[in-house]
Short mmCIF file of C-alpha atoms in Angstrom, two decimals:
data_model
loop_
_atom_site.label_atom_id
_atom_site.label_comp_id
_atom_site.label_asym_id
_atom_site.label_seq_id
_atom_site.Cartn_x
_atom_site.Cartn_y
_atom_site.Cartn_z
CA MET A 1 4.15 27.04 -14.29
CA LYS A 2 1.41 24.60 -14.36
CA ARG A 3 0.07 23.65 -11.48
CA TRP A 4 -1.02 20.01 -10.62
CA THR A 5 -5.08 20.91 -10.29
CA VAL A 6 -6.82 17.63 -10.01
CA LEU A 7 -4.28 16.07 -8.16
CA ALA A 8 -4.18 19.33 -5.84
CA ALA A 9 -7.57 19.12 -5.99
CA LEU A 10 -7.80 15.21 -4.80
CA LEU A 11 -5.27 15.53 -2.26
CA LEU A 12 -7.26 18.12 -0.88
CA SER A 13 -10.39 16.18 -0.56
CA ALA A 14 -8.33 13.46 1.12
CA ALA A 15 -6.98 16.11 3.66
CA VAL A 16 -10.47 17.75 4.63
CA SER A 17 -11.52 14.03 5.03
CA TYR A 18 -9.82 11.55 6.47
CA HIS A 19 -12.05 8.97 5.59
CA ALA A 20 -11.25 9.16 2.24
CA ASP A 21 -7.60 6.32 2.27
CA ALA A 22 -6.94 3.56 4.29
CA CYS A 23 -4.36 1.18 2.95
CA THR A 24 -3.61 -1.91 4.72
CA GLY A 25 -0.60 -4.65 4.21
CA ILE A 26 0.64 -7.56 5.43
CA THR A 27 3.89 -9.46 5.33
CA LEU A 28 3.91 -13.22 5.22
CA VAL A 29 7.04 -15.65 4.58
CA SER A 30 6.25 -19.31 3.00
CA LYS A 31 7.84 -22.44 4.10
CA ASP A 32 10.66 -22.19 1.07
CA THR A 33 11.42 -18.53 2.24
CA SER A 34 9.35 -16.45 -0.07
CA ARG A 35 8.67 -13.24 1.62
CA VAL A 36 5.67 -11.96 0.19
CA LEU A 37 4.27 -8.26 0.77
CA ALA A 38 0.41 -7.55 0.25
CA ARG A 39 -1.51 -4.58 0.77
CA THR A 40 -5.18 -2.56 -0.51
CA CYS A 41 -5.64 0.69 -1.54
CA GLU A 42 -8.55 2.37 -0.62
CA TRP A 43 -10.36 5.61 -2.11
CA GLY A 44 -13.92 6.36 -0.95
CA GLY A 45 -14.41 9.67 -2.90
CA SER A 46 -13.29 8.82 -6.65
CA TRP A 47 -12.26 7.14 -8.94
CA LEU A 48 -8.33 6.54 -9.03
CA GLN A 49 -7.71 6.06 -12.48
CA SER A 50 -4.48 3.26 -11.89
CA ARG A 51 -2.42 2.42 -14.33
CA TYR A 52 0.00 -0.52 -14.02
CA VAL A 53 3.10 0.82 -14.88
CA VAL A 54 6.48 -0.74 -16.69
CA VAL A 55 9.94 1.36 -15.97
CA PRO A 56 12.91 -0.06 -17.62
CA ARG A 57 16.14 0.88 -16.88
CA GLY A 58 17.82 3.78 -18.07
CA TYR A 59 13.99 5.21 -18.25
CA THR A 60 14.65 8.96 -17.00
CA GLN A 61 11.44 11.25 -15.18
CA ASN A 62 11.66 15.21 -13.95
CA ALA A 63 9.98 15.00 -10.80
CA ILE A 64 7.33 17.52 -10.18
CA THR A 65 7.27 20.60 -7.19
CA PRO A 66 4.16 22.51 -6.65
CA THR A 67 5.31 24.45 -9.21
CA GLY A 68 5.54 22.84 -11.90
CA LYS A 69 7.87 19.80 -13.30
CA ASN A 70 11.18 21.14 -12.36
CA GLY A 71 11.97 19.12 -9.41
CA ILE A 72 15.54 16.76 -9.58
CA THR A 73 15.91 14.41 -12.41
CA PHE A 74 16.26 10.87 -12.12
CA THR A 75 17.35 7.60 -14.87
CA SER A 76 16.58 4.50 -13.44
CA GLU A 77 18.75 2.38 -12.61
CA TYR A 78 16.28 -0.82 -12.02
CA GLY A 79 13.55 -1.75 -14.05
CA TYR A 80 10.32 -1.87 -11.70
CA LEU A 81 7.08 -2.49 -12.41
CA GLY A 82 4.38 -0.66 -10.70
CA ILE A 83 0.81 1.31 -9.59
CA SER A 84 -0.03 4.19 -10.62
CA VAL A 85 -2.77 6.77 -9.33
CA MET A 86 -4.04 9.70 -11.27
CA GLN A 87 -0.55 9.90 -13.71
CA ASP A 88 1.52 7.78 -14.86
CA GLU A 89 4.77 9.60 -12.46
CA PHE A 90 2.91 8.94 -9.24
CA VAL A 91 3.49 4.94 -8.34
CA THR A 92 1.82 3.70 -4.59
CA GLU A 93 3.55 0.39 -5.11
CA GLY A 94 5.56 -1.29 -7.04
CA LEU A 95 8.48 -3.68 -7.16
CA ASN A 96 11.95 -3.96 -9.06
CA GLU A 97 14.32 -6.46 -10.52
CA ALA A 98 16.31 -6.58 -7.42
CA GLY A 99 13.47 -7.14 -5.15
CA LEU A 100 13.00 -4.11 -3.87
CA SER A 101 8.98 -3.37 -2.92
CA ALA A 102 8.37 0.39 -1.98
CA GLY A 103 4.78 1.93 -1.58
CA LEU A 104 2.93 4.42 -0.50
CA PHE A 105 0.50 4.72 2.43
CA PHE A 106 -1.15 8.04 3.30
CA PHE A 107 -0.23 9.49 6.85
CA PRO A 108 -2.71 12.36 7.60
CA GLY A 109 -2.31 15.04 10.27
CA TYR A 110 1.43 13.49 11.58
CA GLY A 111 3.87 13.77 9.43
CA ARG A 112 5.36 17.33 8.30
CA TYR A 113 7.45 18.19 5.32
CA GLU A 114 9.58 20.74 4.97
CA GLU A 115 8.41 23.83 3.66
CA TYR A 116 8.65 23.74 -0.47
CA ASP A 117 12.04 26.51 -1.18
CA GLU A 118 11.32 27.10 -4.94
CA SER A 119 15.90 27.84 -5.46
CA GLU A 120 16.26 23.98 -3.76
CA ASN A 121 14.48 22.68 -6.87
CA SER A 122 17.49 20.64 -8.47
CA SER A 123 17.15 17.94 -5.34
CA THR A 124 13.08 18.98 -4.86
CA MET A 125 9.82 16.26 -5.46
CA VAL A 126 6.02 15.79 -4.47
CA ASP A 127 5.61 12.99 -2.18
CA VAL A 128 3.88 10.79 -4.69
CA GLN A 129 6.76 10.48 -6.84
CA LEU A 130 8.66 8.84 -3.81
CA VAL A 131 8.46 5.06 -4.26
CA ALA A 132 9.48 5.70 -8.52
CA TRP A 133 12.49 7.35 -7.30
CA MET A 134 13.52 4.44 -4.91
CA LEU A 135 12.13 2.01 -6.98
CA GLY A 136 14.21 3.34 -9.94
CA SER A 137 17.71 3.64 -7.88
CA PHE A 138 18.02 1.24 -5.36
CA SER A 139 18.20 -2.71 -4.33
CA THR A 140 17.94 -2.94 -0.42
CA VAL A 141 16.39 -0.71 2.22
CA ASP A 142 19.96 0.29 3.10
CA GLU A 143 20.63 2.35 -0.11
CA VAL A 144 17.61 4.15 0.72
CA MET A 145 17.85 5.05 4.28
CA GLU A 146 21.56 6.62 2.61
CA SER A 147 19.91 8.25 0.48
CA VAL A 148 16.41 9.78 1.70
CA GLY A 149 17.87 12.69 3.40
CA GLN A 150 19.52 13.86 0.14
CA LEU A 151 15.84 14.71 -1.29
CA HIS A 152 13.42 17.93 -0.32
CA ILE A 153 10.28 16.21 -0.11
CA VAL A 154 7.68 18.14 -0.13
CA ALA A 155 3.86 17.95 -0.65
CA LEU A 156 1.78 18.82 -3.96
CA SER A 157 -0.31 21.19 -2.59
CA PRO A 158 -0.06 23.17 1.16
CA GLU A 159 -3.61 21.55 1.73
CA ALA A 160 -2.89 18.27 1.39
CA GLY A 161 -2.18 15.41 2.89
CA THR A 162 0.49 13.49 3.57
CA ALA A 163 1.79 9.87 3.74
CA HIS A 164 4.25 7.72 5.07
CA TRP A 165 5.97 4.28 3.23
CA ARG A 166 6.85 0.89 3.74
CA ILE A 167 9.91 -0.35 2.21
CA ALA A 168 11.58 -4.06 1.54
CA ASP A 169 13.96 -6.17 0.62
CA LYS A 170 15.37 -10.00 -0.59
CA SER A 171 17.25 -9.86 2.82
CA GLY A 172 13.97 -9.69 4.44
CA ARG A 173 14.26 -6.62 6.05
CA GLN A 174 11.29 -3.63 6.00
CA VAL A 175 11.25 -0.07 7.34
CA VAL A 176 8.87 2.50 7.39
CA LEU A 177 9.48 5.83 6.74
CA GLU A 178 7.97 8.62 8.35
CA ILE A 179 8.38 12.40 7.71
CA THR A 180 7.83 14.76 10.95
CA ASP A 181 9.23 17.94 11.58
CA GLY A 182 10.32 17.96 8.07
CA LYS A 183 12.79 15.38 8.79
CA PRO A 184 13.24 12.23 7.70
CA HIS A 185 12.60 8.67 10.04
CA PHE A 186 12.96 5.38 9.68
CA TYR A 187 11.44 2.91 11.78
CA GLU A 188 11.88 -1.09 12.01
CA ASN A 189 8.83 -2.89 11.09
CA VAL A 190 9.95 -6.34 12.22
CA LEU A 191 5.75 -7.04 12.65
CA GLY A 192 5.18 -6.76 8.88
CA VAL A 193 2.02 -4.57 8.75
CA LEU A 194 1.48 -0.98 8.21
CA THR A 195 -1.57 1.62 8.14
CA ASN A 196 -1.87 4.56 8.63
CA SER A 197 -2.38 7.42 10.98
CA PRO A 198 -1.23 7.58 13.64
CA GLY A 199 2.05 7.45 14.03
CA PHE A 200 3.66 3.26 13.34
CA GLU A 201 5.24 3.60 17.16
CA TRP A 202 1.94 4.89 18.25
CA GLN A 203 -0.27 1.59 16.69
CA MET A 204 2.89 -0.72 17.75
CA THR A 205 2.38 0.51 21.28
CA ASN A 206 -1.72 0.09 20.95
CA LEU A 207 -1.42 -3.54 20.14
CA ASN A 208 -0.54 -4.12 24.40
CA ASN A 209 -4.43 -2.90 24.74
CA TYR A 210 -4.94 -6.54 22.61
CA VAL A 211 -2.90 -9.23 24.90
CA ASN A 212 -5.52 -10.95 26.11
CA LEU A 213 -6.28 -12.08 21.91
CA TYR A 214 -5.52 -15.43 20.68
CA PRO A 215 -7.05 -18.10 18.19
CA GLY A 216 -9.20 -20.27 18.95
CA ASN A 217 -11.62 -20.77 21.45
CA ALA A 218 -12.28 -20.00 25.23
CA SER A 219 -12.01 -21.77 27.47
CA PRO A 220 -15.82 -22.86 29.79
CA ASN A 221 -16.20 -20.52 32.64
CA LYS A 222 -17.84 -21.88 35.41
CA LEU A 223 -19.67 -19.32 37.37
CA ALA A 224 -22.05 -21.62 39.39
CA GLU A 225 -22.95 -24.91 39.95
CA GLY A 226 -25.46 -25.38 37.00
CA VAL A 227 -24.22 -22.49 35.44
CA THR A 228 -21.18 -22.92 32.88
CA LEU A 229 -20.70 -19.88 30.35
CA SER A 230 -19.26 -21.89 27.03
CA SER A 231 -18.43 -20.55 23.10
CA PHE A 232 -21.20 -20.26 20.88
CA GLY A 233 -18.98 -20.39 17.89
CA ALA A 234 -15.77 -20.73 16.69
CA GLY A 235 -13.33 -17.95 17.28
CA THR A 236 -14.11 -16.57 20.81
CA GLY A 237 -10.23 -16.46 22.17
CA PHE A 238 -10.47 -13.53 19.21
CA ARG A 239 -14.05 -11.77 20.80
CA GLY A 240 -12.49 -8.33 21.25
CA ILE A 241 -11.04 -7.40 18.28
CA PRO A 242 -12.14 -4.38 16.83
CA GLY A 243 -14.31 -4.63 14.05
CA ASP A 244 -14.31 -0.98 12.12
CA VAL A 245 -12.39 0.55 9.62
CA THR A 246 -10.49 3.24 11.49
CA PRO A 247 -5.97 2.59 10.93
CA PRO A 248 -5.81 2.04 13.80
CA SER A 249 -8.47 -0.95 14.14
CA ARG A 250 -7.02 -2.45 10.77
CA PHE A 251 -3.63 -2.25 12.28
CA VAL A 252 -4.62 -4.66 15.18
CA ARG A 253 -6.69 -7.43 12.55
CA ALA A 254 -4.12 -7.37 10.39
CA ALA A 255 -1.19 -8.18 12.77
CA PHE A 256 -4.19 -11.03 14.01
CA TYR A 257 -4.78 -11.89 11.07
CA GLN A 258 -0.99 -12.27 9.98
CA SER A 259 0.05 -13.54 12.98
CA THR A 260 -2.61 -17.05 13.16
CA ALA A 261 -1.96 -17.15 9.53
CA PRO A 262 -0.69 -21.00 8.45
CA GLN A 263 2.38 -21.18 6.91
CA TYR A 264 2.60 -22.40 3.53
CA GLU A 265 5.06 -24.21 1.41
CA THR A 266 5.74 -22.09 -1.49
CA GLY A 267 5.42 -18.28 -1.75
CA PHE A 268 2.53 -18.81 -4.64
CA GLU A 269 0.28 -20.26 -1.95
CA THR A 270 1.11 -18.37 0.37
CA VAL A 271 0.21 -14.78 -2.13
CA LYS A 272 -3.09 -16.60 -2.63
CA GLU A 273 -3.21 -16.89 1.27
CA SER A 274 -2.44 -13.16 1.10
CA PHE A 275 -5.46 -12.23 -0.80
CA GLN A 276 -7.43 -14.14 0.87
CA ILE A 277 -6.40 -12.10 4.31
CA LEU A 278 -6.87 -8.86 3.06
CA ASN A 279 -10.53 -9.73 1.58
CA ASN A 280 -11.41 -9.12 5.50
CA PHE A 281 -10.41 -5.89 4.48
CA ASP A 282 -12.28 -4.54 1.77
CA ILE A 283 -14.49 -1.03 2.72
CA PRO A 284 -18.09 -0.63 1.51
CA ILE A 285 -18.59 2.37 0.13
CA GLY A 286 -21.51 3.69 1.60
CA VAL A 287 -19.17 3.17 5.24
CA GLU A 288 -17.64 6.14 4.04
CA HIS A 289 -19.88 8.18 3.48
CA ASN A 290 -22.79 10.34 5.40
CA VAL A 291 -24.94 10.46 2.46
CA ALA A 292 -27.13 13.24 4.39
CA SER A 293 -24.13 15.96 3.87
CA ALA A 294 -22.03 13.63 0.68
CA PRO A 295 -23.12 11.45 -2.09
CA VAL A 296 -22.16 8.56 -2.51
CA PRO A 297 -20.04 8.01 -5.07
CA ASP A 298 -22.33 5.96 -7.84
CA ASN A 299 -18.91 4.36 -10.41
CA LEU A 300 -17.04 2.52 -7.12
CA PRO A 301 -18.60 -0.49 -6.39
CA SER A 302 -15.81 -0.69 -3.03
CA ALA A 303 -13.98 1.80 -1.34
CA THR A 304 -11.15 -0.86 -1.70
CA GLN A 305 -10.22 -0.14 -5.26
CA TRP A 306 -7.29 -2.33 -5.33
CA THR A 307 -5.15 -5.13 -3.90
CA THR A 308 -1.98 -5.99 -4.55
CA SER A 309 0.65 -9.07 -3.44
CA ALA A 310 4.31 -8.98 -4.01
CA ASP A 311 6.46 -12.20 -3.71
CA LEU A 312 9.94 -10.47 -3.56
CA LYS A 313 11.77 -14.07 -3.88
CA SER A 314 10.02 -14.88 -7.31
CA LEU A 315 9.70 -11.43 -8.23
CA ARG A 316 5.65 -11.67 -9.34
CA PHE A 317 3.80 -8.85 -8.76
CA TYR A 318 0.19 -9.47 -8.48
CA TYR A 319 -3.04 -7.15 -8.38
CA ARG A 320 -6.94 -7.97 -8.23
CA THR A 321 -9.24 -4.83 -8.86
CA ALA A 322 -12.54 -3.56 -7.32
CA TRP A 323 -13.88 -3.91 -10.89
CA ASN A 324 -12.20 -7.37 -11.35
CA SER A 325 -11.61 -10.13 -8.68
CA THR A 326 -8.97 -12.55 -10.80
CA ILE A 327 -5.83 -12.26 -9.58
CA ARG A 328 -3.33 -11.21 -12.47
CA CYS A 329 -0.35 -11.83 -12.89
CA PHE A 330 3.28 -10.04 -13.54
CA ASP A 331 6.46 -12.32 -13.49
CA LEU A 332 9.22 -9.27 -13.60
CA LYS A 333 11.87 -11.65 -14.48
CA SER A 334 10.29 -12.20 -18.04
CA ILE A 335 10.51 -8.70 -18.51
CA ARG A 336 13.70 -7.10 -20.50
CA PHE A 337 13.62 -4.56 -18.53
CA ASP A 338 16.78 -3.43 -20.17
CA LYS A 339 14.71 -3.98 -24.13
CA VAL A 340 10.92 -3.06 -23.24
CA ASN A 341 10.15 1.08 -23.25
CA PHE A 342 7.87 2.58 -20.85
CA ILE A 343 4.31 0.90 -20.58
CA SER A 344 1.14 2.35 -19.32
CA LYS A 345 -2.56 0.56 -19.34
CA PRO A 346 -5.37 0.49 -16.92
CA LEU A 347 -5.94 -2.17 -14.69
CA ASP A 348 -8.80 -3.66 -16.00
CA GLU A 349 -9.50 -3.08 -20.07
CA VAL A 350 -13.18 -3.54 -18.96
CA MET A 351 -14.45 -2.22 -15.84
CA ASP A 352 -17.09 -5.02 -15.00
CA GLN A 353 -16.83 -8.45 -12.81
CA PRO A 354 -17.09 -11.06 -14.96
CA VAL A 355 -19.17 -13.75 -13.81
CA GLU A 356 -19.52 -17.37 -14.65
CA PHE A 357 -22.74 -18.69 -16.07
CA VAL A 358 -22.82 -22.89 -15.18
CA LYS A 359 -24.51 -25.17 -17.18
CA VAL A 360 -26.38 -27.40 -15.21
CA ARG A 361 -26.46 -30.87 -17.64
#
């Protein structure tokens, strides 16, 4: 059978060079109880060829295994919209018509899938198809948790890195799925933040190292008569928050930025706020590369190739890209998932940032 060499090479590149991918996810809740899940997707090695896909009810897919397109067959009970990478089947983030959200986050060095067994192809799929299976098959977190154990989830290539997943539904429940020692493990994610490695439990424990952080300014500190230390400017209560782009540091920043954000009245206002917060996690393309050993890709304006935000109550899915920062929106309620055909289109019709010239009269 044909091997999926293009994506395998991409994943192998990530496994060897962990800096190539860095995703950051946050969760915000508005006063009208809208729950908004937002995230970035970074890949500093090459263009991900991301597209948006619209998948109707009744759409059947054959899962891919390391030996070809011969894995489990699954048919979508729910229509959904998502963003794919490299191939239409590989949905990385999405939302279905029942309000289930699912996303894949790179998890190198800490996950371990079960060994691939060709005799179990009828219940096997590669990790990069798991989001599509979840969005098409389930409406709640509970249903996902009950069914994941029926699958054999494997890597496309033995050398590729592993992933973990963020899954949430309209009830407000959110979990993280990590596969270690060949077995799935679910962790309740009441904080609503996720990045990459190490594991989710470690990341939550690590937050205790920053117990001293708080919003606002530090109080003046009198050291001696006539010597009082005071803030140079705003935000000294956050002094000491890590500023690098590693997953643990991004997890800490995301947790504190999310927890100190104002609560808006509506989901729409909250979505706009989620993009503002995630501006802080855009990764300039140059910082991920040691130019002495690897050239910086000249066709990527940013390692953050796209950012999404999903309102699970209103069933709206928003995105922007590194090439066009205009926020675009899909209203899933307006899509006839019983009538629409499968759609796959580039995220940007033109990969160039629009600039509006202001005329002064």
